[in-house]
Short mmCIF file of C-alpha atoms in Angstrom, two decimals:
data_model
loop_
_atom_site.label_atom_id
_atom_site.label_comp_id
_atom_site.label_asym_id
_atom_site.label_seq_id
_atom_site.Cartn_x
_atom_site.Cartn_y
_atom_site.Cartn_z
CA ARG A 24 -52.00 -52.93 -15.90
CA LEU A 25 -50.29 -53.18 -19.25
CA VAL A 26 -52.93 -53.83 -21.91
CA THR A 27 -51.55 -55.95 -24.75
CA PRO A 28 -53.38 -56.14 -28.13
CA THR A 29 -52.59 -59.81 -28.73
CA ALA A 30 -53.21 -63.23 -27.24
CA ALA A 31 -50.99 -64.97 -24.69
CA GLY A 32 -47.82 -66.34 -26.26
CA SER A 33 -47.65 -63.79 -29.08
CA GLY A 34 -44.65 -61.53 -29.63
CA ALA A 35 -46.24 -58.49 -27.98
CA ASP A 36 -47.39 -60.61 -25.03
CA VAL A 37 -43.94 -62.11 -24.46
CA VAL A 38 -42.28 -58.69 -24.72
CA SER A 39 -44.83 -57.27 -22.27
CA ARG A 40 -44.16 -60.01 -19.74
CA ILE A 41 -40.37 -59.71 -19.98
CA ILE A 42 -40.55 -55.98 -19.33
CA SER A 43 -43.41 -55.97 -16.80
CA GLY A 44 -41.56 -58.20 -14.33
CA LYS A 45 -38.62 -55.81 -14.08
CA LEU A 46 -40.94 -52.81 -14.18
CA SER A 47 -42.80 -54.15 -11.16
CA GLU A 48 -39.53 -54.36 -9.26
CA ALA A 49 -38.48 -50.83 -10.26
CA LEU A 50 -41.82 -49.20 -9.40
CA GLY A 51 -42.59 -51.28 -6.35
CA LYS A 52 -46.03 -52.03 -7.79
CA GLN A 53 -47.35 -55.22 -9.38
CA ILE A 54 -47.80 -54.86 -13.15
CA VAL A 55 -50.50 -57.10 -14.62
CA VAL A 56 -50.39 -57.94 -18.34
CA ASP A 57 -53.96 -57.71 -19.64
CA ASN A 58 -54.40 -59.53 -22.97
CA ARG A 59 -57.15 -57.99 -25.08
CA ALA A 60 -56.82 -59.60 -28.49
CA GLY A 61 -59.39 -58.81 -31.15
CA ALA A 62 -60.11 -56.57 -34.12
CA ALA A 63 -56.41 -56.33 -35.03
CA GLY A 64 -55.69 -54.43 -31.81
CA LEU A 65 -58.64 -52.01 -31.91
CA MET A 66 -60.25 -53.63 -28.86
CA ALA A 67 -57.15 -52.98 -26.78
CA ALA A 68 -56.81 -49.46 -28.21
CA GLU A 69 -60.35 -48.59 -27.16
CA LEU A 70 -59.79 -49.95 -23.65
CA VAL A 71 -56.67 -47.86 -23.12
CA ALA A 72 -58.14 -44.74 -24.74
CA ARG A 73 -61.13 -44.85 -22.36
CA ALA A 74 -59.20 -45.78 -19.21
CA ALA A 75 -58.76 -43.34 -16.34
CA PRO A 76 -55.72 -41.11 -17.05
CA ASP A 77 -54.03 -41.87 -13.74
CA GLY A 78 -50.94 -43.78 -14.85
CA TYR A 79 -52.33 -47.14 -13.76
CA THR A 80 -53.41 -48.28 -17.24
CA LEU A 81 -50.88 -48.38 -20.08
CA GLY A 82 -51.02 -49.90 -23.54
CA MET A 83 -48.41 -51.97 -25.32
CA THR A 84 -48.77 -50.94 -28.95
CA THR A 85 -47.33 -52.47 -32.12
CA LEU A 86 -47.05 -51.73 -35.83
CA THR A 87 -49.92 -54.16 -36.48
CA GLN A 88 -52.18 -52.24 -34.10
CA LEU A 89 -51.18 -48.90 -35.64
CA LEU A 90 -51.99 -50.23 -39.12
CA ALA A 91 -55.47 -51.21 -37.91
CA THR A 92 -56.10 -47.72 -36.55
CA VAL A 93 -55.08 -46.28 -39.93
CA LEU A 94 -57.08 -48.76 -42.00
CA TYR A 95 -60.26 -48.46 -39.92
CA GLN A 96 -59.71 -44.79 -39.03
CA ARG A 97 -60.34 -45.37 -35.33
CA PHE A 98 -58.25 -44.44 -32.29
CA PRO A 99 -55.33 -42.84 -34.19
CA MET A 100 -52.18 -43.56 -32.21
CA ASP A 101 -50.74 -40.08 -32.71
CA LYS A 102 -53.85 -38.24 -31.47
CA GLU A 103 -55.77 -40.29 -28.91
CA PHE A 104 -52.91 -41.43 -26.67
CA LEU A 105 -49.91 -40.01 -24.86
CA PRO A 106 -46.63 -41.61 -25.97
CA VAL A 107 -44.45 -43.02 -23.19
CA THR A 108 -41.59 -44.81 -24.96
CA ARG A 109 -40.61 -47.27 -27.63
CA VAL A 110 -39.35 -50.50 -26.10
CA GLY A 111 -38.20 -52.72 -28.96
CA ALA A 112 -37.91 -53.34 -32.68
CA THR A 113 -37.73 -56.35 -34.94
CA PRO A 114 -37.03 -56.38 -38.68
CA PHE A 115 -38.96 -58.17 -41.37
CA VAL A 116 -37.25 -60.54 -43.78
CA MET A 117 -38.05 -60.97 -47.46
CA VAL A 118 -37.99 -64.70 -48.16
CA VAL A 119 -38.79 -66.83 -51.19
CA SER A 120 -39.75 -70.42 -51.79
CA PRO A 121 -36.71 -72.61 -52.55
CA ALA A 122 -38.40 -73.39 -55.87
CA LEU A 123 -37.97 -69.79 -57.01
CA PRO A 124 -34.62 -69.41 -58.85
CA VAL A 125 -33.54 -66.19 -57.13
CA LYS A 126 -31.01 -65.55 -54.37
CA THR A 127 -30.94 -61.76 -54.13
CA ILE A 128 -33.37 -58.83 -54.20
CA PRO A 129 -32.13 -57.65 -57.65
CA GLU A 130 -32.67 -61.18 -58.99
CA LEU A 131 -36.21 -61.22 -57.53
CA ILE A 132 -37.00 -57.86 -59.14
CA ALA A 133 -35.65 -58.99 -62.53
CA TYR A 134 -37.50 -62.32 -62.32
CA ALA A 135 -40.81 -60.66 -61.36
CA LYS A 136 -40.59 -57.97 -64.04
CA THR A 137 -40.48 -60.61 -66.76
CA ARG A 138 -43.44 -62.46 -65.19
CA PRO A 139 -45.99 -59.80 -64.21
CA GLY A 140 -48.85 -61.28 -62.18
CA GLN A 141 -47.24 -64.73 -62.03
CA VAL A 142 -45.16 -64.41 -58.85
CA LEU A 143 -47.41 -64.85 -55.82
CA TYR A 144 -46.81 -63.37 -52.40
CA ALA A 145 -48.48 -64.44 -49.18
CA SER A 146 -49.78 -62.43 -46.25
CA GLY A 147 -51.77 -62.85 -43.07
CA GLY A 148 -54.66 -60.95 -44.67
CA PRO A 149 -55.46 -57.48 -46.02
CA GLY A 150 -53.78 -54.74 -44.01
CA SER A 151 -51.39 -57.14 -42.27
CA THR A 152 -47.70 -56.29 -42.02
CA PRO A 153 -46.63 -58.86 -44.68
CA HIS A 154 -49.26 -57.38 -47.02
CA LEU A 155 -48.08 -53.80 -46.59
CA CYS A 156 -44.39 -54.73 -46.66
CA THR A 157 -44.80 -56.35 -50.07
CA GLU A 158 -47.13 -53.68 -51.45
CA MET A 159 -44.50 -51.09 -50.56
CA PHE A 160 -41.94 -53.29 -52.35
CA ASN A 161 -44.22 -53.43 -55.42
CA SER A 162 -44.62 -49.66 -55.41
CA MET A 163 -40.92 -48.88 -54.99
CA THR A 164 -39.65 -51.40 -57.56
CA GLY A 165 -42.37 -51.37 -60.21
CA VAL A 166 -42.97 -55.11 -59.99
CA SER A 167 -46.41 -56.75 -59.76
CA LEU A 168 -46.22 -59.51 -57.19
CA MET A 169 -49.77 -60.88 -56.76
CA HIS A 170 -51.36 -60.97 -53.31
CA VAL A 171 -52.60 -64.25 -51.83
CA PRO A 172 -54.10 -63.52 -48.38
CA TYR A 173 -54.36 -66.16 -45.66
CA LYS A 174 -56.16 -66.08 -42.34
CA SER A 175 -52.89 -65.80 -40.43
CA SER A 176 -49.18 -65.27 -40.99
CA ILE A 177 -48.50 -68.81 -39.75
CA LEU A 178 -50.61 -70.25 -42.60
CA ALA A 179 -48.80 -67.98 -45.04
CA VAL A 180 -45.43 -69.32 -43.86
CA THR A 181 -46.69 -72.91 -44.22
CA GLU A 182 -47.87 -72.31 -47.78
CA LEU A 183 -44.56 -70.70 -48.69
CA GLY A 184 -42.74 -73.77 -47.42
CA SER A 185 -44.89 -76.04 -49.57
CA GLY A 186 -44.31 -73.90 -52.67
CA GLN A 187 -47.95 -72.79 -53.08
CA VAL A 188 -46.79 -69.17 -52.96
CA HIS A 189 -43.42 -67.69 -53.85
CA VAL A 190 -42.62 -64.66 -51.69
CA LEU A 191 -43.26 -63.54 -48.11
CA CYS A 192 -42.15 -60.54 -46.06
CA SER A 193 -42.56 -61.47 -42.41
CA ALA A 194 -41.13 -60.73 -38.99
CA VAL A 195 -38.00 -62.61 -37.89
CA PRO A 196 -39.64 -64.61 -35.05
CA THR A 197 -42.40 -65.93 -37.33
CA LEU A 198 -39.88 -67.26 -39.86
CA HIS A 199 -37.28 -68.75 -37.55
CA ALA A 200 -38.34 -72.41 -37.74
CA THR A 201 -39.04 -72.22 -41.49
CA LEU A 202 -35.59 -70.83 -42.25
CA GLN A 203 -33.96 -73.44 -40.01
CA SER A 204 -35.71 -76.22 -41.93
CA ALA A 205 -34.62 -74.78 -45.30
CA LYS A 206 -38.24 -74.42 -46.44
CA ALA A 207 -37.56 -70.81 -47.39
CA ARG A 208 -34.63 -68.80 -48.69
CA ALA A 209 -33.96 -65.47 -46.97
CA LEU A 210 -32.95 -62.63 -49.29
CA ALA A 211 -32.72 -59.47 -47.18
CA VAL A 212 -33.94 -57.62 -44.10
CA SER A 213 -36.34 -54.69 -44.16
CA SER A 214 -34.50 -52.52 -41.61
CA ARG A 215 -32.37 -49.54 -42.64
CA SER A 216 -29.22 -51.22 -41.33
CA PRO A 217 -28.22 -54.90 -41.10
CA SER A 218 -29.69 -56.57 -38.03
CA ARG A 219 -28.07 -58.97 -35.58
CA LEU A 220 -31.46 -60.72 -35.49
CA ALA A 221 -30.82 -61.77 -39.10
CA PRO A 222 -27.03 -62.13 -39.27
CA GLY A 223 -25.40 -62.12 -42.68
CA LEU A 224 -28.37 -60.73 -44.59
CA PRO A 225 -28.12 -57.50 -46.60
CA THR A 226 -30.84 -54.86 -46.39
CA ILE A 227 -33.58 -54.47 -48.98
CA ALA A 228 -32.58 -50.79 -49.02
CA SER A 229 -29.17 -51.69 -50.44
CA SER A 230 -31.01 -52.64 -53.64
CA VAL A 231 -34.14 -50.49 -53.23
CA PRO A 232 -32.99 -47.11 -51.85
CA GLY A 233 -35.30 -45.73 -49.18
CA PHE A 234 -37.00 -49.01 -48.36
CA GLU A 235 -37.43 -49.37 -44.61
CA MET A 236 -39.88 -51.28 -42.43
CA ASP A 237 -39.44 -52.32 -38.84
CA GLY A 238 -41.83 -54.07 -36.56
CA TRP A 239 -41.83 -52.32 -33.20
CA TYR A 240 -43.24 -52.28 -29.69
CA GLY A 241 -44.06 -49.16 -27.69
CA VAL A 242 -46.02 -48.02 -24.66
CA VAL A 243 -48.76 -45.38 -24.57
CA ALA A 244 -50.98 -43.89 -21.88
CA PRO A 245 -54.52 -42.43 -21.99
CA LEU A 246 -54.85 -38.77 -22.93
CA GLY A 247 -54.87 -36.60 -19.85
CA THR A 248 -52.32 -38.64 -17.92
CA PRO A 249 -50.24 -36.09 -15.95
CA ARG A 250 -46.94 -35.28 -17.63
CA ASP A 251 -44.94 -35.93 -14.46
CA ILE A 252 -46.33 -39.48 -14.34
CA VAL A 253 -45.46 -40.02 -18.01
CA ALA A 254 -41.95 -38.69 -17.33
CA LYS A 255 -41.49 -41.04 -14.37
CA LEU A 256 -42.71 -44.01 -16.38
CA ASN A 257 -40.42 -43.11 -19.26
CA THR A 258 -37.39 -42.96 -16.96
CA THR A 259 -38.29 -46.28 -15.36
CA PHE A 260 -38.80 -48.03 -18.69
CA ALA A 261 -35.42 -46.71 -19.87
CA GLN A 262 -33.74 -48.12 -16.76
CA VAL A 263 -35.40 -51.51 -17.27
CA LEU A 264 -34.53 -51.65 -20.98
CA ALA A 265 -30.90 -50.84 -20.23
CA GLN A 266 -30.52 -54.00 -18.14
CA PRO A 267 -28.41 -56.64 -19.97
CA GLU A 268 -30.71 -59.43 -18.77
CA VAL A 269 -33.74 -57.73 -20.30
CA GLN A 270 -31.89 -57.06 -23.55
CA GLU A 271 -30.79 -60.68 -23.85
CA ARG A 272 -34.27 -62.01 -23.12
CA LEU A 273 -35.75 -59.72 -25.74
CA LEU A 274 -33.15 -60.78 -28.32
CA ALA A 275 -34.06 -64.41 -27.62
CA VAL A 276 -37.65 -63.71 -28.72
CA GLY A 277 -36.61 -61.68 -31.77
CA ALA A 278 -36.65 -58.09 -30.55
CA GLU A 279 -33.90 -55.53 -29.99
CA ALA A 280 -34.41 -53.40 -26.90
CA LEU A 281 -34.51 -49.63 -27.36
CA SER A 282 -35.99 -46.63 -25.60
CA SER A 283 -36.96 -43.09 -26.50
CA THR A 284 -38.30 -39.92 -24.96
CA PRO A 285 -42.08 -39.36 -25.09
CA ALA A 286 -41.52 -36.61 -27.69
CA GLU A 287 -39.39 -38.91 -29.86
CA PHE A 288 -41.97 -41.69 -29.69
CA GLY A 289 -44.77 -39.21 -30.44
CA ALA A 290 -42.98 -37.97 -33.55
CA PHE A 291 -42.32 -41.58 -34.58
CA LEU A 292 -46.01 -42.49 -34.23
CA LYS A 293 -47.02 -39.49 -36.32
CA SER A 294 -44.57 -40.36 -39.09
CA GLU A 295 -45.69 -44.01 -39.05
CA MET A 296 -49.36 -43.00 -39.32
CA GLU A 297 -48.60 -40.75 -42.29
CA ARG A 298 -46.31 -43.23 -44.06
CA TRP A 299 -48.60 -46.23 -43.79
CA GLY A 300 -51.63 -44.12 -44.60
CA ARG A 301 -50.00 -43.36 -47.95
CA VAL A 302 -49.13 -47.03 -48.57
CA ILE A 303 -52.67 -48.16 -47.75
CA LYS A 304 -54.21 -45.48 -49.98
CA ASN A 305 -51.85 -46.12 -52.92
CA ALA A 306 -52.41 -49.89 -52.71
CA GLY A 307 -56.19 -49.44 -52.57
CA ILE A 308 -56.50 -51.52 -49.39
CA LYS A 309 -59.97 -51.41 -47.87
CA PRO A 310 -61.27 -52.58 -44.46
CA GLN A 311 -62.63 -56.14 -44.54
#
């Protein structure tokens, strides 16, 4: 089974189902997607961490879940799991309300610096990816965008469209309909390089050197899973992710397929834990 930390229909769930079908064919074993939403992914993390280390239970992990493990200091992804592979990435996009008279990141920075505390940014709640994306932006630019948390990212997008808040940093799939309806103006993507998921947009890093944030999906196994099983799974995932059909289906839901060795994914998880731990500490974000 592939334990997914979100509800049916979410990004992680859709990615899991796209991959699991082809994985079942490659392994000759039926892969069941097991949705365990709750506690920002901690429920799913606990289930995988305590599962038998026999290769039959895997976890689909995401940046959101990793942030929860950092914020609540439970089930650290770099210590209590064995990395298998990354499977996909999706950038975030910095968008503004059409009512805000800015069209570029430098213009947003200049506008906000002359109006400290007056420019409002939305998020899906404390510790969410939009929250941390914008807090990192505040820290790296010296601006003071004010946080307005909502119960979900969807509500945050709605409020941006109505002009109740001014700025939002959110994943590409969440913003697609809003951008199509011209209820938000996209300024830049959060990835290090321009993304084909957000064609024509510059990177935030082109104006704020060093800025980088990608949403991502990866697979982990319980500690103690034999290394030969992890190696076999890694090879099989790589074969599945190399299939053009899988890549196109992932692109259609806002994710770029990628793969990595277990060691590469392990190093990535460690660096993500350290980086976001610093952002959370510097921003003074506390568990709710």
